[in-house]
Amino acid sequence: MRDLIRSIRAEPAPPNPPRRVWRDWALLGLALPGAVLEGLLRPDLPWRWVSLAYGLILIPVLLWRRTAPLATVIVPFSAVLVLDVSRLV
């Protein structure tokens, strides 16, 4: 586990990453209400309020996708993995 964390920290920054533009904020602005609507309108969603909270917390990670692509994949994947394992237990 420590090696994984060390490799994430040692990830080289992308050369000349594109700046955050209005489309990034638009994506965030569309994803947040979408997550809220899904949490409120989908009755079969397991652990509805926990899933909604996870979504709302993890959606801002989308803003990292240009500067830290590996972290953008690993953080949500790990969080959802923890949620799924705890749901099974």
CSV table of C-alpha atoms in Angstrom, one decimal:
chain,number,residue,atom,x,y,z
A,1,MET,CA,0.0,0.0,0.0
A,2,ARG,CA,2.8,2.4,0.8
A,3,ASP,CA,4.4,1.7,-2.6
A,4,LEU,CA,1.1,2.7,-4.2
A,5,ILE,CA,0.9,5.9,-2.3
A,6,ARG,CA,4.6,6.6,-3.0
A,7,SER,CA,4.1,6.0,-6.7
A,8,ILE,CA,1.1,8.4,-6.8
A,9,ARG,CA,3.1,11.1,-5.1
A,10,ALA,CA,6.0,10.5,-7.4
A,11,GLU,CA,3.8,10.7,-10.6
A,12,PRO,CA,5.5,13.2,-12.9
A,13,ALA,CA,3.3,16.2,-13.7
A,14,PRO,CA,2.0,16.2,-17.3
A,15,PRO,CA,4.1,18.6,-19.4
A,16,ASN,CA,2.2,21.8,-20.1
A,17,PRO,CA,-1.2,20.6,-18.9
A,18,PRO,CA,-4.1,22.6,-20.3
A,19,ARG,CA,-5.5,25.2,-18.0
A,20,ARG,CA,-8.9,24.8,-16.3
A,21,VAL,CA,-11.4,26.4,-18.6
A,22,TRP,CA,-15.1,27.1,-18.4
A,23,ARG,CA,-16.0,23.6,-19.8
A,24,ASP,CA,-14.4,22.1,-16.7
A,25,TRP,CA,-16.7,24.2,-14.5
A,26,ALA,CA,-19.7,23.4,-16.7
A,27,LEU,CA,-19.0,19.7,-16.3
A,28,LEU,CA,-18.9,20.1,-12.6
A,29,GLY,CA,-22.1,22.2,-12.7
A,30,LEU,CA,-23.9,19.5,-14.6
A,31,ALA,CA,-22.6,16.6,-12.6
A,32,LEU,CA,-23.6,17.9,-9.2
A,33,PRO,CA,-27.3,18.4,-9.9
A,34,GLY,CA,-27.3,15.1,-11.8
A,35,ALA,CA,-26.0,13.3,-8.8
A,36,VAL,CA,-28.5,15.0,-6.6
A,37,LEU,CA,-31.4,14.0,-8.9
A,38,GLU,CA,-30.2,10.4,-9.1
A,39,GLY,CA,-30.0,10.2,-5.3
A,40,LEU,CA,-33.4,11.6,-4.9
A,41,LEU,CA,-35.3,9.9,-7.7
A,42,ARG,CA,-33.8,6.5,-7.8
A,43,PRO,CA,-35.4,4.3,-5.2
A,44,ASP,CA,-33.3,1.1,-5.9
A,45,LEU,CA,-30.0,2.9,-5.2
A,46,PRO,CA,-28.3,0.9,-2.4
A,47,TRP,CA,-27.5,3.1,0.6
A,48,ARG,CA,-29.0,6.0,-1.1
A,49,TRP,CA,-27.8,8.8,1.2
A,50,VAL,CA,-24.3,7.4,1.5
A,51,SER,CA,-24.0,7.0,-2.2
A,52,LEU,CA,-25.3,10.6,-2.7
A,53,ALA,CA,-22.7,11.9,-0.3
A,54,TYR,CA,-19.9,10.0,-2.0
A,55,GLY,CA,-21.0,11.4,-5.3
A,56,LEU,CA,-21.1,14.9,-4.1
A,57,ILE,CA,-17.7,14.6,-2.4
A,58,LEU,CA,-16.0,12.9,-5.4
A,59,ILE,CA,-17.4,15.0,-8.3
A,60,PRO,CA,-14.9,17.9,-7.6
A,61,VAL,CA,-12.1,15.4,-8.3
A,62,LEU,CA,-13.0,15.9,-12.0
A,63,LEU,CA,-11.2,19.3,-11.7
A,64,TRP,CA,-7.9,17.4,-11.2
A,65,ARG,CA,-8.2,15.4,-14.4
A,66,ARG,CA,-5.9,17.7,-16.4
A,67,THR,CA,-3.1,18.1,-13.8
A,68,ALA,CA,-3.2,14.8,-11.9
A,69,PRO,CA,-4.8,12.1,-14.1
A,70,LEU,CA,-3.7,9.2,-12.1
A,71,ALA,CA,-5.1,10.6,-8.9
A,72,THR,CA,-8.3,11.4,-10.7
A,73,VAL,CA,-8.7,7.6,-11.3
A,74,ILE,CA,-7.4,6.2,-8.1
A,75,VAL,CA,-9.2,8.4,-5.6
A,76,PRO,CA,-12.8,7.7,-6.8
A,77,PHE,CA,-12.0,4.1,-7.5
A,78,SER,CA,-10.7,3.6,-4.0
A,79,ALA,CA,-13.6,5.4,-2.4
A,80,VAL,CA,-16.2,3.3,-4.4
A,81,LEU,CA,-14.3,0.1,-3.6
A,82,VAL,CA,-14.4,1.0,0.2
A,83,LEU,CA,-18.2,1.7,-0.2
A,84,ASP,CA,-18.9,-1.6,-2.0
A,85,VAL,CA,-16.8,-3.7,0.4
A,86,SER,CA,-18.5,-2.1,3.4
A,87,ARG,CA,-21.9,-2.7,1.8
A,88,LEU,CA,-21.1,-6.4,1.3
A,89,VAL,CA,-19.9,-6.8,4.9
